[in-house]
Amino acid sequence: MSSIPEFSSFGKLFKSSAPVELTEAETEYAINVVKHIFDSHVVFQYNCTNTIPEQLLENVTVIVDASEAEEFSELASKPLRSLPYDSPGQAFVAFEKPEGVPAVGKFLNMLRFIVKEVDPSTGEAEEDGVEDEYQLEDLEVVAADYMMKVGVSNFRNAWESMGPDFERVDEYGLGPRESLAEAVSAVINLLGMQPCEVSLCFHYCMIS
């Protein structure tokens, strides 16, 4: 991310998420997003693929509605200049958030672009295009995005060495689960941590 001028001042990257799909399989456009977490910024990297041979997309931008993410304010948007058939590209949107705060929220996404018809016999696109939009799935920044998986050789010593200032108590609803193992997996995914000391194999699970 530091190689992109718009984001070079954001400092050290803390974590990048796994890609989150924003479109269903086998749709006209395949879009997923990677969340890049910084101390006081979040950058959404929208990975875009055009699956229609007869179309060329230009000036591809993601319009993000952050009305349900009150602690975030949009800072910059970097559109994708051109998106030919089956040639992946990236568009970016950056948000500022309170420094050092694990802010969470929901973001609504709309893909906006100019579409030009492509002559299948020549591969040339028409000079004039039409503005169009494509609704994407919502995206959430969650607490797990601020968690870094770490290896802990002695969980109890590490736990007891941390003072009360580092403790937080909260409640989460997991919904119905088929088994205890499935519930444990849900907790691990929810918190963005990993089992340690092989505790996943027993009736308790320590995660870090």
Short mmCIF file of C-alpha atoms in Angstrom, two decimals:
data_model
loop_
_atom_site.label_atom_id
_atom_site.label_comp_id
_atom_site.label_asym_id
_atom_site.label_seq_id
_atom_site.Cartn_x
_atom_site.Cartn_y
_atom_site.Cartn_z
CA MET A 1 0.00 0.00 0.00
CA SER A 2 2.92 2.37 0.66
CA SER A 3 3.68 2.42 -3.08
CA ILE A 4 0.33 4.15 -3.79
CA PRO A 5 0.85 7.93 -3.37
CA GLU A 6 -2.67 8.55 -2.01
CA PHE A 7 -2.01 6.18 0.91
CA SER A 8 1.75 6.54 1.48
CA SER A 9 1.26 8.80 4.52
CA PHE A 10 -0.92 6.31 6.40
CA GLY A 11 2.02 4.72 8.21
CA LYS A 12 2.66 1.07 8.91
CA LEU A 13 0.08 -1.46 7.74
CA PHE A 14 -1.28 -3.43 10.70
CA LYS A 15 -3.25 -6.12 8.92
CA SER A 16 -4.95 -7.06 5.66
CA SER A 17 -8.09 -9.19 5.68
CA ALA A 18 -8.90 -12.17 3.52
CA PRO A 19 -10.93 -11.22 0.41
CA VAL A 20 -14.65 -10.72 1.06
CA GLU A 21 -16.94 -11.50 -1.88
CA LEU A 22 -19.32 -8.68 -2.82
CA THR A 23 -20.97 -10.44 -5.78
CA GLU A 24 -22.44 -13.88 -6.32
CA ALA A 25 -20.68 -16.45 -8.46
CA GLU A 26 -21.13 -16.28 -12.24
CA THR A 27 -22.47 -12.71 -12.35
CA GLU A 28 -21.53 -10.06 -14.92
CA TYR A 29 -18.86 -8.59 -12.71
CA ALA A 30 -16.85 -10.41 -10.04
CA ILE A 31 -15.94 -8.11 -7.16
CA ASN A 32 -14.26 -8.85 -3.85
CA VAL A 33 -12.71 -6.52 -1.31
CA VAL A 34 -9.66 -6.65 0.95
CA LYS A 35 -9.67 -4.50 4.10
CA HIS A 36 -6.28 -2.91 4.86
CA ILE A 37 -6.11 -1.74 8.49
CA PHE A 38 -3.88 1.12 9.64
CA ASP A 39 -3.70 2.92 12.98
CA SER A 40 -6.00 5.75 11.93
CA HIS A 41 -7.12 4.66 8.46
CA VAL A 42 -8.85 1.80 6.66
CA VAL A 43 -8.37 1.22 2.94
CA PHE A 44 -10.79 -0.92 0.94
CA GLN A 45 -9.18 -2.58 -2.07
CA TYR A 46 -11.88 -3.65 -4.52
CA ASN A 47 -10.63 -6.40 -6.83
CA CYS A 48 -12.69 -6.26 -10.02
CA THR A 49 -13.09 -8.64 -12.95
CA ASN A 50 -15.24 -8.01 -16.02
CA THR A 51 -16.71 -11.32 -17.24
CA ILE A 52 -18.48 -9.96 -20.35
CA PRO A 53 -16.35 -10.26 -23.54
CA GLU A 54 -18.43 -7.67 -25.42
CA GLN A 55 -17.88 -4.92 -22.84
CA LEU A 56 -15.10 -2.56 -21.78
CA LEU A 57 -15.53 -0.70 -18.50
CA GLU A 58 -13.85 2.64 -17.91
CA ASN A 59 -13.55 4.98 -14.93
CA VAL A 60 -14.60 2.23 -12.54
CA THR A 61 -15.38 3.69 -9.12
CA VAL A 62 -16.92 2.24 -5.97
CA ILE A 63 -19.37 4.62 -4.29
CA VAL A 64 -19.38 3.84 -0.57
CA ASP A 65 -22.17 4.89 1.79
CA ALA A 66 -20.75 5.03 5.32
CA SER A 67 -23.88 6.34 7.04
CA GLU A 68 -23.91 3.21 9.22
CA ALA A 69 -20.23 3.64 10.12
CA GLU A 70 -20.30 6.92 12.02
CA GLU A 71 -16.68 6.87 13.20
CA PHE A 72 -15.36 6.71 9.63
CA SER A 73 -15.01 9.59 7.18
CA GLU A 74 -14.10 9.08 3.52
CA LEU A 75 -10.70 10.52 2.71
CA ALA A 76 -9.77 9.44 -0.82
CA SER A 77 -10.99 7.36 -3.75
CA LYS A 78 -8.78 5.88 -6.46
CA PRO A 79 -10.81 4.70 -9.47
CA LEU A 80 -9.80 2.04 -11.97
CA ARG A 81 -9.12 3.67 -15.33
CA SER A 82 -10.01 0.66 -17.52
CA LEU A 83 -11.38 -2.84 -16.97
CA PRO A 84 -11.23 -5.00 -20.12
CA TYR A 85 -12.74 -8.47 -20.29
CA ASP A 86 -11.09 -11.03 -17.99
CA SER A 87 -8.31 -8.66 -16.94
CA PRO A 88 -8.49 -8.02 -13.16
CA GLY A 89 -7.97 -4.53 -11.78
CA GLN A 90 -8.28 -2.67 -8.49
CA ALA A 91 -10.15 0.37 -7.24
CA PHE A 92 -9.56 1.83 -3.78
CA VAL A 93 -11.47 3.86 -1.20
CA ALA A 94 -9.77 5.14 1.96
CA PHE A 95 -11.40 6.16 5.23
CA GLU A 96 -10.08 7.97 8.26
CA LYS A 97 -10.99 6.70 11.73
CA PRO A 98 -10.08 7.67 15.30
CA GLU A 99 -6.43 6.84 15.96
CA GLY A 100 -5.89 3.57 17.82
CA VAL A 101 -9.63 2.91 18.11
CA PRO A 102 -11.08 -0.39 16.80
CA ALA A 103 -13.98 1.36 15.09
CA VAL A 104 -16.61 -0.86 13.45
CA GLY A 105 -19.45 -0.26 11.02
CA LYS A 106 -21.33 -1.26 7.89
CA PHE A 107 -20.56 0.12 4.42
CA LEU A 108 -22.93 0.03 1.43
CA ASN A 109 -21.22 -0.33 -1.95
CA MET A 110 -22.22 0.65 -5.48
CA LEU A 111 -20.04 0.03 -8.54
CA ARG A 112 -20.21 2.97 -10.97
CA PHE A 113 -18.59 2.95 -14.41
CA ILE A 114 -18.80 3.83 -18.09
CA VAL A 115 -19.54 0.80 -20.28
CA LYS A 116 -18.49 0.62 -23.92
CA GLU A 117 -19.52 -2.06 -26.40
CA VAL A 118 -16.68 -4.10 -27.94
CA ASP A 119 -16.78 -5.35 -31.53
CA PRO A 120 -16.12 -9.13 -31.22
CA SER A 121 -14.60 -9.30 -34.70
CA THR A 122 -12.00 -6.57 -34.13
CA GLY A 123 -11.77 -6.33 -30.35
CA GLU A 124 -12.14 -2.55 -30.63
CA ALA A 125 -14.37 -0.65 -28.22
CA GLU A 126 -16.83 2.01 -29.33
CA GLU A 127 -15.75 5.59 -28.75
CA ASP A 128 -18.88 6.57 -26.83
CA GLY A 129 -19.99 4.85 -23.66
CA VAL A 130 -22.93 4.84 -21.25
CA GLU A 131 -22.81 5.46 -17.51
CA ASP A 132 -24.06 2.52 -15.48
CA GLU A 133 -24.20 1.22 -11.92
CA TYR A 134 -24.05 -2.22 -10.31
CA GLN A 135 -25.21 -2.91 -6.76
CA LEU A 136 -22.69 -4.75 -4.56
CA GLU A 137 -23.13 -6.53 -1.24
CA ASP A 138 -22.64 -4.63 2.01
CA LEU A 139 -19.27 -4.71 3.75
CA GLU A 140 -18.55 -4.62 7.47
CA VAL A 141 -15.49 -3.66 9.47
CA VAL A 142 -15.67 -5.81 12.60
CA ALA A 143 -13.67 -6.29 15.79
CA ALA A 144 -11.81 -9.26 14.27
CA ASP A 145 -10.24 -6.91 11.71
CA TYR A 146 -8.20 -5.40 14.55
CA MET A 147 -7.00 -8.74 15.92
CA MET A 148 -3.60 -10.16 15.02
CA LYS A 149 -3.12 -13.90 15.48
CA VAL A 150 -0.10 -14.55 17.69
CA GLY A 151 1.61 -17.70 18.90
CA VAL A 152 1.55 -18.10 22.70
CA SER A 153 3.53 -20.98 24.20
CA ASN A 154 2.17 -20.55 27.75
CA PHE A 155 -1.32 -19.07 27.70
CA ARG A 156 -1.84 -18.86 31.47
CA ASN A 157 1.42 -17.02 32.11
CA ALA A 158 0.69 -14.60 29.28
CA TRP A 159 -2.86 -14.05 30.54
CA GLU A 160 -1.85 -13.46 34.16
CA SER A 161 0.95 -11.07 33.17
CA MET A 162 -1.57 -8.67 31.63
CA GLY A 163 -3.19 -6.16 33.94
CA PRO A 164 -6.90 -5.26 34.18
CA ASP A 165 -6.43 -2.34 31.77
CA PHE A 166 -6.18 -4.86 28.93
CA GLU A 167 -9.36 -6.73 29.87
CA ARG A 168 -12.67 -6.26 28.11
CA VAL A 169 -15.93 -8.10 28.72
CA ASP A 170 -18.58 -8.27 26.03
CA GLU A 171 -21.44 -10.48 24.85
CA TYR A 172 -21.98 -11.92 21.37
CA GLY A 173 -24.82 -13.96 19.93
CA LEU A 174 -23.71 -17.03 17.97
CA GLY A 175 -27.14 -18.22 16.93
CA PRO A 176 -28.10 -21.92 16.74
CA ARG A 177 -25.16 -24.29 16.21
CA GLU A 178 -25.14 -27.99 15.38
CA SER A 179 -22.37 -28.86 17.84
CA LEU A 180 -19.94 -27.48 20.41
CA ALA A 181 -17.13 -27.75 17.86
CA GLU A 182 -19.09 -25.57 15.43
CA ALA A 183 -19.75 -23.01 18.18
CA VAL A 184 -16.04 -22.90 19.06
CA SER A 185 -15.15 -22.36 15.39
CA ALA A 186 -17.67 -19.51 15.26
CA VAL A 187 -16.07 -17.85 18.29
CA ILE A 188 -12.60 -18.17 16.74
CA ASN A 189 -13.79 -16.58 13.49
CA LEU A 190 -15.73 -13.87 15.32
CA LEU A 191 -12.71 -12.78 17.34
CA GLY A 192 -10.13 -13.27 14.59
CA MET A 193 -7.82 -15.30 16.82
CA GLN A 194 -6.39 -18.83 16.79
CA PRO A 195 -6.30 -21.76 19.24
CA CYS A 196 -3.12 -22.19 21.26
CA GLU A 197 -1.64 -25.03 23.34
CA VAL A 198 -3.80 -27.51 21.35
CA SER A 199 -6.76 -26.40 23.49
CA LEU A 200 -9.13 -26.78 20.54
CA CYS A 201 -9.06 -30.57 21.11
CA PHE A 202 -10.51 -30.39 24.63
CA HIS A 203 -13.58 -29.07 26.45
CA TYR A 204 -12.06 -25.59 26.63
CA CYS A 205 -10.40 -23.38 24.05
CA MET A 206 -7.74 -20.74 24.65
CA ILE A 207 -7.25 -18.31 21.76
CA SER A 208 -4.72 -15.55 21.15
#
